[in-house]
Amino acid sequence: MRNSRDQETAPIAAPRNGSASNMFRSFGSLFGAGGGNGGGTESARPMTPQSSDGYVEFGMQDPERSGRTLGTFAGVFSPVALSMFSALVFIRVGYIVGNAGLYVTLLQFLIAYAILLFTVASVCAISTNGAVEGGGVYFMISRTLGLEFGGSIGTLFFFANVVGCAMAISGCTEGIIDNFGPGGRFVNEGGAHLPDGKWWRFLVSSGINTSMLLVCLVGAALFAKTSVLILGTVTICLFATYISFLTVGATNDTIPVPVVNTLMNATKFLPYTGLSGKTLRENLGSHYGTDYTSNYKNVDFSTTFGVLFSGVTGIMAGANMSGELKNPSKSIPWGTLSAVCFTFVSYIILSFLMSCTTPYVTMQNNYLFLMPVNLWPPFTAIGILTATFSTGLSNLIGSSRILEALSKDQVFGSLLNFVLRGTWKGNPICAVVISWVLVECILLIGSFNIIAQINSVLFMLSYLATNLACLGIELTGAPNFRPLFKYFTWHTCLVGLLGTLIMMFVINPIYASSCIILCLILVIALHLFSPATQAAQWGSISQALMFHQVRKYLLMLDPRKDHVKFWRPQILLLVSSPRSCCPLVDFVNDLKKSGLYIIGHVKIGDCNGVEDAVENQQWWSFLDHMRVKAFTEVTISRSIREGVQHLIRLSGIGAMKPNTIILGFYDNEAPKDFFQNGTSPYKTDGFNEGDALSFPIRRDGEPKQFEVQEYVQILCDTLRMKKNLCLCRNFQRLDKNFITISKHVKYIDVWPINVFNPTSGDPFDMVSLFMMQLAVIMLAKWKHLRVRIFLCETNEESTVGTFDTQAPQMDIFSKLKLEQTLKELRINAEIIEIQEWSRNSDFTRHARILRQFTAQADEALLDDGDEIAEDKFNHSLLYMQRVNQIIRDRSDQTALSFIYLAAPPKPSLTDFSDRSASYIELLTELTAELPPTILVHGVSTVTSTTL
């Protein structure tokens, strides 16, 4: 308990600077590459009532000056719609309808878009609850779920974008080879064409991937500005396809069989009927066949849904543009919802027209049949190339920006620092190259449909995390969660979460399980190794959920229902300076037995000029350094005693209140600084700031901050408040590592005899049983040690003034009774008999003298003269020295000793000051040169023999 009247605590270093906006200043958007102006607001700017440009400065800037120039249509609707069309709209809708049938296809679209709508509701809720900086989905998930979940989901979202890029490139390659390869639409018979084959397709895909790499390195910002034009091109090509279905007449030989489809080589052409009721009826049901692009694997519901969902995973594209939007909280909801509705209607119309005009055999065996039936076939070719190339490029840029954000956030510590060093003019060159290499690896899979399933599972996992984030923050009831988007509840979040989780396993249980396991591994790794400063800056939904649940269970924890069978120590350890009590703090952490552990400290003074935030930060850092599971309580009062009373009465909450108070011993030894001792396992420079110490310590020769009388008063207060009391001495000698490895140290000793007033009943009273309980708790930590209980033979008649010069016979029943008690308490201990108290007449005589120093002393004994009193005290010191010698002789192999603590003298006594000094001096002699020792006085029953 440190007196800080003349000592000021040095402030510790401030947390690493880095607001959310600073972290993402150069993140840009999913499409933006350079300039570093996509990071949104500058939260570090001073807050003034109004800036020169008229904007109220509450963390806001002029959108034009901060680089936010995109509106709802260009910034959200266009990228979302374009990403949701991707490769699906021109090359895989026919595959789905031809195998699953119109009914199942419509059902799959309904399921997919229902999941999307619920997820969009969660995205809109989060994005309208505060300023969304650059980083989009990763930003929202990480800042809502916290570092562990946000970092792990962000990592998987990075891989999802990589796989999405590979899927789009695979679709683009398929369109190129089928148009310009053998038998291609734009190849004359017998003319030059692109070669076909697995490795030729990989070569073409690599060429497309490399061209995307060059665009990312040179002109990605230009591509971002052309997204509206690209969407317009894709939409025109799609409407041309609709018109073609309605105008092209019925023919039977217009659809050629692709060369790669070897099963249909005997049939050169596939039928196409045009608008036909018969064709519609045939296409209503399912006709699952084989997939000629993936070694003719059988097609089923899960494979078709996996391909379908992979094409509509672009709902996050608008949120990823948050760093470029003028008004993210408005643009993201409206732009995303309108794009979802637009693409849903487009897909439903396309599916219905295909079912009415094209037999399922044609759709199963030629995935690019839209080109031959188009009024102008280049429309389909242009649509395929623009949709797939733009989607692949956006995913490549997005994956590189997410990797850059993970590096900036130091999610994996210094592991990704090379990504930041590889940035040039705001463009993360190194991140782009890494993404490009990973895309190349995914392209080795070859089949579009297989890559699509992996892509679907990864994106579904990110959607699951988004719904989880919104559900968690909604259930916590956090007052600051007030989204402007009102069309959501925790029900929509839960339905979206469950729907996503179920459909992940429907698509592919192996992929789904692998992704979830990988996510959990990342969560655990980030929890163990990630920097705590980031978690503190971001906030974590886990903290809010834990607060919500802990408060509920604390209210359910009724102290009136406490039972001794389930007693456990709930400890308040009072410390002066953490520097001098590291071994004791570490030891009590083992002694608490999963109970409450509070480290208390008293500062002398008043509240003026006290920096609580800095003080608390220092103590939290101390707990982190010691790696103990404890709370800290620091109080300010006019005296040490008053402060300790505050801590004992007010520490804890509800039924979780301290029942055991532990203090250091009051002696004149100079404290040892374990932070600066070179051989100390607790050595650290983390609390040294120049010449100042974060936790001041009393140096050798400096006076104590309070007197022995106040110390004894604190002991009396503790017992008066019905708390168990422990005084710890010699713990500066405790070496847990040595105890663990040493073969010499073997015992935990218990001395259940009140040396101030020894009786034969001592081993069975409340204090002794409490000591045995504590010894057994420590035995669970030091399993290689054994408990020894010293049964001390006493002359009980000496307590009433009759002394016999002959030592009485040992009570033969005492040992048997103690053995029976230990058996009933399930305590395995060795009983050692000590006979000095009964066979030495000095002991019996000194026992009577010592009675005057107990709280139950007879006032009549105080009438002796000073010389007589001094003589009695000298005899008492000799007695204590003899007891100390008895204990020392048997402590050579002892790791820890528990000794019976007699109650201190009552403060109401007239000579309390003298008695206090005598009491402490006697205890000092009792414990001198012993191993780490705990003087114990219990006031409550802590053991039970009943079931």
CSV table of N, CA, C and O in Angstrom, one decimal, residues 527-613:
chain,number,residue,atom,x,y,z
A,527,HIS,N,-5.9,-14.1,-31.3
A,527,HIS,CA,-6.1,-13.9,-29.9
A,527,HIS,C,-4.9,-14.0,-29.1
A,527,HIS,O,-4.6,-13.2,-28.1
A,528,LEU,N,-4.0,-15.0,-29.5
A,528,LEU,CA,-2.8,-15.2,-28.7
A,528,LEU,C,-1.7,-14.3,-29.0
A,528,LEU,O,-0.9,-13.9,-28.1
A,529,PHE,N,-1.6,-13.9,-30.3
A,529,PHE,CA,-0.3,-13.2,-30.7
A,529,PHE,C,-0.6,-11.8,-31.2
A,529,PHE,O,0.4,-11.1,-31.5
A,530,SER,N,-1.8,-11.4,-31.4
A,530,SER,CA,-2.0,-10.1,-32.0
A,530,SER,C,-1.8,-9.0,-30.9
A,530,SER,O,-1.9,-9.2,-29.7
A,531,PRO,N,-1.4,-7.8,-31.4
A,531,PRO,CA,-1.1,-6.7,-30.4
A,531,PRO,C,-2.4,-6.2,-29.8
A,531,PRO,O,-3.5,-6.1,-30.4
A,532,ALA,N,-2.3,-6.0,-28.4
A,532,ALA,CA,-3.5,-5.6,-27.7
A,532,ALA,C,-4.0,-4.2,-28.0
A,532,ALA,O,-5.1,-3.8,-27.8
A,533,THR,N,-3.0,-3.3,-28.5
A,533,THR,CA,-3.4,-1.9,-28.8
A,533,THR,C,-4.5,-1.8,-29.8
A,533,THR,O,-5.4,-1.0,-29.8
A,534,GLN,N,-4.4,-2.7,-30.9
A,534,GLN,CA,-5.4,-2.7,-31.9
A,534,GLN,C,-6.7,-3.0,-31.4
A,534,GLN,O,-7.7,-2.4,-31.8
A,535,ALA,N,-6.8,-4.1,-30.6
A,535,ALA,CA,-8.1,-4.5,-30.0
A,535,ALA,C,-8.7,-3.3,-29.2
A,535,ALA,O,-9.9,-3.1,-29.2
A,536,ALA,N,-7.9,-2.6,-28.5
A,536,ALA,CA,-8.4,-1.5,-27.7
A,536,ALA,C,-8.9,-0.4,-28.5
A,536,ALA,O,-9.8,0.3,-28.2
A,537,GLN,N,-8.2,-0.1,-29.7
A,537,GLN,CA,-8.6,1.0,-30.5
A,537,GLN,C,-9.9,0.6,-31.3
A,537,GLN,O,-10.8,1.5,-31.5
A,538,TRP,N,-10.0,-0.6,-31.7
A,538,TRP,CA,-11.2,-1.0,-32.5
A,538,TRP,C,-12.4,-1.2,-31.7
A,538,TRP,O,-13.5,-1.0,-32.1
A,539,GLY,N,-12.2,-1.8,-30.5
A,539,GLY,CA,-13.3,-2.4,-29.8
A,539,GLY,C,-13.7,-3.8,-30.3
A,539,GLY,O,-13.3,-4.1,-31.4
A,540,SER,N,-14.3,-4.5,-29.5
A,540,SER,CA,-14.6,-5.9,-29.8
A,540,SER,C,-16.0,-6.3,-29.4
A,540,SER,O,-16.4,-6.0,-28.3
A,541,ILE,N,-16.7,-6.9,-30.3
A,541,ILE,CA,-18.1,-7.3,-30.0
A,541,ILE,C,-18.0,-8.4,-28.9
A,541,ILE,O,-19.0,-8.5,-28.1
A,542,SER,N,-16.9,-9.1,-28.8
A,542,SER,CA,-16.9,-10.1,-27.7
A,542,SER,C,-16.9,-9.5,-26.3
A,542,SER,O,-17.5,-10.0,-25.4
A,543,GLN,N,-16.3,-8.3,-26.2
A,543,GLN,CA,-16.3,-7.6,-24.9
A,543,GLN,C,-17.8,-7.2,-24.6
A,543,GLN,O,-18.2,-7.3,-23.4
A,544,ALA,N,-18.5,-6.7,-25.6
A,544,ALA,CA,-19.9,-6.3,-25.3
A,544,ALA,C,-20.8,-7.5,-25.0
A,544,ALA,O,-21.6,-7.4,-24.1
A,545,LEU,N,-20.6,-8.6,-25.7
A,545,LEU,CA,-21.4,-9.8,-25.4
A,545,LEU,C,-21.0,-10.3,-24.0
A,545,LEU,O,-21.9,-10.7,-23.3
A,546,MET,N,-19.7,-10.3,-23.7
A,546,MET,CA,-19.4,-10.8,-22.3
A,546,MET,C,-20.0,-9.9,-21.2
A,546,MET,O,-20.4,-10.4,-20.2
A,547,PHE,N,-19.9,-8.6,-21.4
A,547,PHE,CA,-20.5,-7.7,-20.5
A,547,PHE,C,-22.0,-8.0,-20.3
A,547,PHE,O,-22.6,-8.1,-19.2
A,548,HIS,N,-22.7,-8.2,-21.4
A,548,HIS,CA,-24.1,-8.5,-21.4
A,548,HIS,C,-24.4,-9.8,-20.6
A,548,HIS,O,-25.3,-9.8,-19.7
A,549,GLN,N,-23.6,-10.8,-20.9
A,549,GLN,CA,-23.9,-12.1,-20.2
A,549,GLN,C,-23.4,-12.1,-18.7
A,549,GLN,O,-24.1,-12.6,-17.9
A,550,VAL,N,-22.3,-11.5,-18.5
A,550,VAL,CA,-21.7,-11.5,-17.1
A,550,VAL,C,-22.7,-10.7,-16.2
A,550,VAL,O,-22.9,-11.1,-15.1
A,551,ARG,N,-23.2,-9.6,-16.7
A,551,ARG,CA,-24.2,-8.8,-15.8
A,551,ARG,C,-25.4,-9.7,-15.5
A,551,ARG,O,-25.8,-9.7,-14.4
A,552,LYS,N,-25.8,-10.4,-16.5
A,552,LYS,CA,-27.0,-11.3,-16.3
A,552,LYS,C,-26.7,-12.3,-15.2
A,552,LYS,O,-27.5,-12.6,-14.3
A,553,TYR,N,-25.6,-13.0,-15.4
A,553,TYR,CA,-25.3,-14.1,-14.4
A,553,TYR,C,-24.9,-13.6,-13.0
A,553,TYR,O,-25.1,-14.2,-12.0
A,554,LEU,N,-24.3,-12.4,-13.0
A,554,LEU,CA,-24.0,-11.8,-11.7
A,554,LEU,C,-25.3,-11.5,-10.9
A,554,LEU,O,-25.4,-11.7,-9.7
A,555,LEU,N,-26.3,-11.1,-11.6
A,555,LEU,CA,-27.6,-10.9,-10.9
A,555,LEU,C,-28.2,-12.2,-10.5
A,555,LEU,O,-28.9,-12.2,-9.5
A,556,MET,N,-27.9,-13.3,-11.2
A,556,MET,CA,-28.4,-14.6,-10.8
A,556,MET,C,-27.6,-15.2,-9.7
A,556,MET,O,-28.1,-16.1,-9.0
A,557,LEU,N,-26.4,-14.7,-9.5
A,557,LEU,CA,-25.6,-15.3,-8.4
A,557,LEU,C,-26.0,-14.7,-7.1
A,557,LEU,O,-25.6,-13.6,-6.7
A,558,ASP,N,-26.7,-15.5,-6.3
A,558,ASP,CA,-27.4,-15.0,-5.1
A,558,ASP,C,-26.5,-15.4,-3.9
A,558,ASP,O,-26.2,-16.6,-3.6
A,559,PRO,N,-25.9,-14.4,-3.1
A,559,PRO,CA,-25.1,-14.8,-2.0
A,559,PRO,C,-25.8,-15.6,-0.9
A,559,PRO,O,-25.2,-16.2,-0.1
A,560,ARG,N,-27.1,-15.5,-0.9
A,560,ARG,CA,-27.9,-16.2,0.1
A,560,ARG,C,-27.9,-17.7,-0.1
A,560,ARG,O,-28.2,-18.5,0.7
A,561,LYS,N,-27.5,-18.1,-1.3
A,561,LYS,CA,-27.5,-19.5,-1.7
A,561,LYS,C,-26.1,-20.1,-1.6
A,561,LYS,O,-25.9,-21.2,-2.0
A,562,ASP,N,-25.2,-19.4,-1.1
A,562,ASP,CA,-23.8,-19.9,-0.9
A,562,ASP,C,-23.8,-21.1,0.0
A,562,ASP,O,-24.5,-21.1,1.0
A,563,HIS,N,-23.0,-22.1,-0.3
A,563,HIS,CA,-22.9,-23.3,0.5
A,563,HIS,C,-21.4,-23.6,0.7
A,563,HIS,O,-20.6,-23.4,-0.3
A,564,VAL,N,-21.0,-24.1,1.8
A,564,VAL,CA,-19.6,-24.3,2.1
A,564,VAL,C,-19.0,-25.4,1.2
A,564,VAL,O,-17.8,-25.4,1.0
A,565,LYS,N,-19.9,-26.3,0.7
A,565,LYS,CA,-19.3,-27.3,-0.2
A,565,LYS,C,-18.7,-26.7,-1.4
A,565,LYS,O,-17.8,-27.3,-2.0
A,566,PHE,N,-19.2,-25.5,-1.8
A,566,PHE,CA,-18.6,-24.9,-3.1
A,566,PHE,C,-17.8,-23.6,-2.7
A,566,PHE,O,-17.7,-22.8,-3.6
A,567,TRP,N,-17.3,-23.6,-1.5
A,567,TRP,CA,-16.5,-22.5,-1.1
A,567,TRP,C,-15.2,-22.5,-1.9
A,567,TRP,O,-14.6,-23.5,-2.2
A,568,ARG,N,-14.7,-21.3,-2.3
A,568,ARG,CA,-13.4,-21.1,-2.9
A,568,ARG,C,-12.9,-19.8,-2.4
A,568,ARG,O,-13.6,-18.9,-2.1
A,569,PRO,N,-11.6,-19.6,-2.4
A,569,PRO,CA,-11.0,-18.3,-1.9
A,569,PRO,C,-11.3,-17.2,-2.9
A,569,PRO,O,-11.0,-17.4,-4.1
A,570,GLN,N,-11.8,-16.1,-2.4
A,570,GLN,CA,-12.0,-14.9,-3.2
A,570,GLN,C,-11.1,-13.9,-2.5
A,570,GLN,O,-11.4,-13.4,-1.4
A,571,ILE,N,-10.0,-13.5,-3.1
A,571,ILE,CA,-8.9,-12.9,-2.4
A,571,ILE,C,-8.8,-11.4,-2.8
A,571,ILE,O,-8.9,-11.1,-4.0
A,572,LEU,N,-8.5,-10.6,-1.8
A,572,LEU,CA,-8.1,-9.3,-2.0
A,572,LEU,C,-6.6,-9.2,-1.5
A,572,LEU,O,-6.4,-9.3,-0.3
A,573,LEU,N,-5.7,-9.0,-2.4
A,573,LEU,CA,-4.3,-8.8,-2.0
A,573,LEU,C,-3.9,-7.3,-1.9
A,573,LEU,O,-4.0,-6.6,-3.0
A,574,LEU,N,-3.5,-6.9,-0.8
A,574,LEU,CA,-3.2,-5.5,-0.6
A,574,LEU,C,-1.7,-5.3,-0.8
A,574,LEU,O,-0.9,-6.0,-0.2
A,575,VAL,N,-1.3,-4.4,-1.8
A,575,VAL,CA,0.1,-4.3,-2.1
A,575,VAL,C,0.5,-2.8,-2.0
A,575,VAL,O,-0.3,-1.9,-2.1
A,576,SER,N,1.7,-2.6,-1.6
A,576,SER,CA,2.3,-1.2,-1.6
A,576,SER,C,2.8,-0.8,-2.9
A,576,SER,O,2.3,0.1,-3.6
A,577,SER,N,3.8,-1.5,-3.4
A,577,SER,CA,4.4,-1.3,-4.7
A,577,SER,C,4.5,-2.6,-5.5
A,577,SER,O,5.1,-3.6,-4.9
A,578,PRO,N,3.9,-2.7,-6.7
A,578,PRO,CA,4.0,-4.0,-7.4
A,578,PRO,C,5.5,-4.4,-7.6
A,578,PRO,O,5.7,-5.6,-7.8
A,579,ARG,N,6.4,-3.5,-7.6
A,579,ARG,CA,7.8,-3.9,-7.9
A,579,ARG,C,8.3,-4.8,-6.8
A,579,ARG,O,9.2,-5.7,-7.1
A,580,SER,N,7.9,-4.7,-5.6
A,580,SER,CA,8.5,-5.4,-4.5
A,580,SER,C,7.7,-6.7,-4.2
A,580,SER,O,8.1,-7.5,-3.3
A,581,CYS,N,6.6,-7.0,-4.8
A,581,CYS,CA,5.8,-8.1,-4.4
A,581,CYS,C,5.4,-9.0,-5.6
A,581,CYS,O,4.4,-9.7,-5.6
A,582,CYS,N,6.2,-9.0,-6.6
A,582,CYS,CA,5.9,-9.9,-7.8
A,582,CYS,C,5.8,-11.3,-7.5
A,582,CYS,O,4.8,-12.0,-7.9
A,583,PRO,N,6.7,-11.9,-6.7
A,583,PRO,CA,6.5,-13.4,-6.3
A,583,PRO,C,5.2,-13.6,-5.6
A,583,PRO,O,4.5,-14.6,-5.8
A,584,LEU,N,4.8,-12.7,-4.7
A,584,LEU,CA,3.5,-12.8,-3.9
A,584,LEU,C,2.3,-12.7,-4.8
A,584,LEU,O,1.4,-13.5,-4.7
A,585,VAL,N,2.4,-11.8,-5.8
A,585,VAL,CA,1.3,-11.6,-6.7
A,585,VAL,C,1.1,-12.9,-7.6
A,585,VAL,O,0.0,-13.4,-7.8
A,586,ASP,N,2.2,-13.4,-8.0
A,586,ASP,CA,2.2,-14.7,-8.8
A,586,ASP,C,1.7,-15.8,-7.9
A,586,ASP,O,0.9,-16.7,-8.4
A,587,PHE,N,2.1,-15.9,-6.7
A,587,PHE,CA,1.7,-17.0,-5.8
A,587,PHE,C,0.2,-17.0,-5.5
A,587,PHE,O,-0.5,-18.0,-5.6
A,588,VAL,N,-0.3,-15.8,-5.2
A,588,VAL,CA,-1.7,-15.7,-4.9
A,588,VAL,C,-2.6,-16.1,-6.1
A,588,VAL,O,-3.7,-16.6,-6.0
A,589,ASN,N,-2.0,-15.8,-7.3
A,589,ASN,CA,-2.8,-16.2,-8.5
A,589,ASN,C,-3.0,-17.7,-8.6
A,589,ASN,O,-4.0,-18.2,-9.1
A,590,ASP,N,-2.0,-18.5,-8.0
A,590,ASP,CA,-2.2,-20.0,-7.9
A,590,ASP,C,-3.1,-20.3,-6.7
A,590,ASP,O,-3.8,-21.3,-6.8
A,591,LEU,N,-3.1,-19.5,-5.7
A,591,LEU,CA,-3.8,-19.8,-4.5
A,591,LEU,C,-5.3,-19.6,-4.7
A,591,LEU,O,-6.2,-20.1,-3.9
A,592,LYS,N,-5.7,-18.8,-5.6
A,592,LYS,CA,-7.1,-18.4,-5.7
A,592,LYS,C,-8.1,-19.5,-6.2
A,592,LYS,O,-9.3,-19.4,-6.0
A,593,LYS,N,-7.6,-20.6,-6.7
A,593,LYS,CA,-8.4,-21.7,-7.1
A,593,LYS,C,-9.6,-21.3,-8.0
A,593,LYS,O,-10.7,-21.6,-7.7
A,594,SER,N,-9.3,-20.6,-9.0
A,594,SER,CA,-10.4,-20.1,-9.9
A,594,SER,C,-11.4,-19.2,-9.3
A,594,SER,O,-12.5,-19.0,-9.8
A,595,GLY,N,-11.0,-18.6,-8.1
A,595,GLY,CA,-11.9,-17.7,-7.5
A,595,GLY,C,-11.5,-16.3,-7.8
A,595,GLY,O,-10.7,-16.0,-8.7
A,596,LEU,N,-12.2,-15.3,-7.2
A,596,LEU,CA,-12.0,-13.9,-7.5
A,596,LEU,C,-10.6,-13.5,-6.9
A,596,LEU,O,-10.2,-13.9,-5.8
A,597,TYR,N,-9.9,-12.7,-7.7
A,597,TYR,CA,-8.6,-12.2,-7.3
A,597,TYR,C,-8.5,-10.7,-7.6
A,597,TYR,O,-8.6,-10.3,-8.8
A,598,ILE,N,-8.4,-10.0,-6.5
A,598,ILE,CA,-8.3,-8.5,-6.7
A,598,ILE,C,-7.0,-8.0,-6.0
A,598,ILE,O,-6.7,-8.4,-4.9
A,599,ILE,N,-6.3,-7.2,-6.8
A,599,ILE,CA,-5.1,-6.6,-6.2
A,599,ILE,C,-5.4,-5.2,-5.9
A,599,ILE,O,-5.8,-4.4,-6.7
A,600,GLY,N,-5.3,-4.8,-4.6
A,600,GLY,CA,-5.8,-3.5,-4.1
A,600,GLY,C,-4.6,-2.7,-3.7
A,600,GLY,O,-3.5,-3.2,-3.3
A,601,HIS,N,-4.8,-1.4,-3.9
A,601,HIS,CA,-3.7,-0.4,-3.6
A,601,HIS,C,-4.3,0.9,-3.1
A,601,HIS,O,-5.4,1.3,-3.5
A,602,VAL,N,-3.7,1.5,-2.0
A,602,VAL,CA,-4.2,2.7,-1.4
A,602,VAL,C,-3.2,3.8,-1.7
A,602,VAL,O,-2.0,3.6,-1.5
A,603,LYS,N,-3.7,4.9,-2.2
A,603,LYS,CA,-2.9,6.1,-2.4
A,603,LYS,C,-3.4,7.2,-1.4
A,603,LYS,O,-4.6,7.4,-1.2
A,604,ILE,N,-2.4,7.9,-0.8
A,604,ILE,CA,-2.7,8.9,0.2
A,604,ILE,C,-2.9,10.2,-0.6
A,604,ILE,O,-2.1,10.6,-1.4
A,605,GLY,N,-4.0,10.9,-0.3
A,605,GLY,CA,-4.2,12.2,-0.9
A,605,GLY,C,-5.7,12.4,-1.2
A,605,GLY,O,-6.5,11.9,-0.5
A,606,ASP,N,-6.0,13.3,-2.2
A,606,ASP,CA,-7.3,13.5,-2.6
A,606,ASP,C,-7.4,13.4,-4.1
A,606,ASP,O,-6.4,13.0,-4.8
A,607,CYS,N,-8.6,13.6,-4.6
A,607,CYS,CA,-8.9,13.3,-6.0
A,607,CYS,C,-8.4,14.4,-6.9
A,607,CYS,O,-8.4,14.3,-8.2
A,608,ASN,N,-7.9,15.6,-6.4
A,608,ASN,CA,-7.5,16.7,-7.3
A,608,ASN,C,-6.2,16.3,-8.0
A,608,ASN,O,-5.2,15.9,-7.3
A,609,GLY,N,-6.2,16.4,-9.3
A,609,GLY,CA,-5.0,16.2,-10.1
A,609,GLY,C,-4.6,14.7,-10.3
A,609,GLY,O,-3.6,14.4,-10.8
A,610,VAL,N,-5.5,13.8,-9.9
A,610,VAL,CA,-5.3,12.4,-10.1
A,610,VAL,C,-5.7,12.0,-11.5
A,610,VAL,O,-6.8,12.2,-11.9
A,611,GLU,N,-4.8,11.3,-12.2
A,611,GLU,CA,-5.1,10.9,-13.6
A,611,GLU,C,-5.5,9.4,-13.5
A,611,GLU,O,-4.6,8.5,-13.6
A,612,ASP,N,-6.8,9.1,-13.4
A,612,ASP,CA,-7.2,7.7,-13.2
A,612,ASP,C,-6.9,6.9,-14.4
A,612,ASP,O,-6.6,5.7,-14.3
A,613,ALA,N,-7.1,7.5,-15.6
A,613,ALA,CA,-6.9,6.7,-16.8
A,613,ALA,C,-5.4,6.2,-16.9
A,613,ALA,O,-5.2,5.0,-17.2
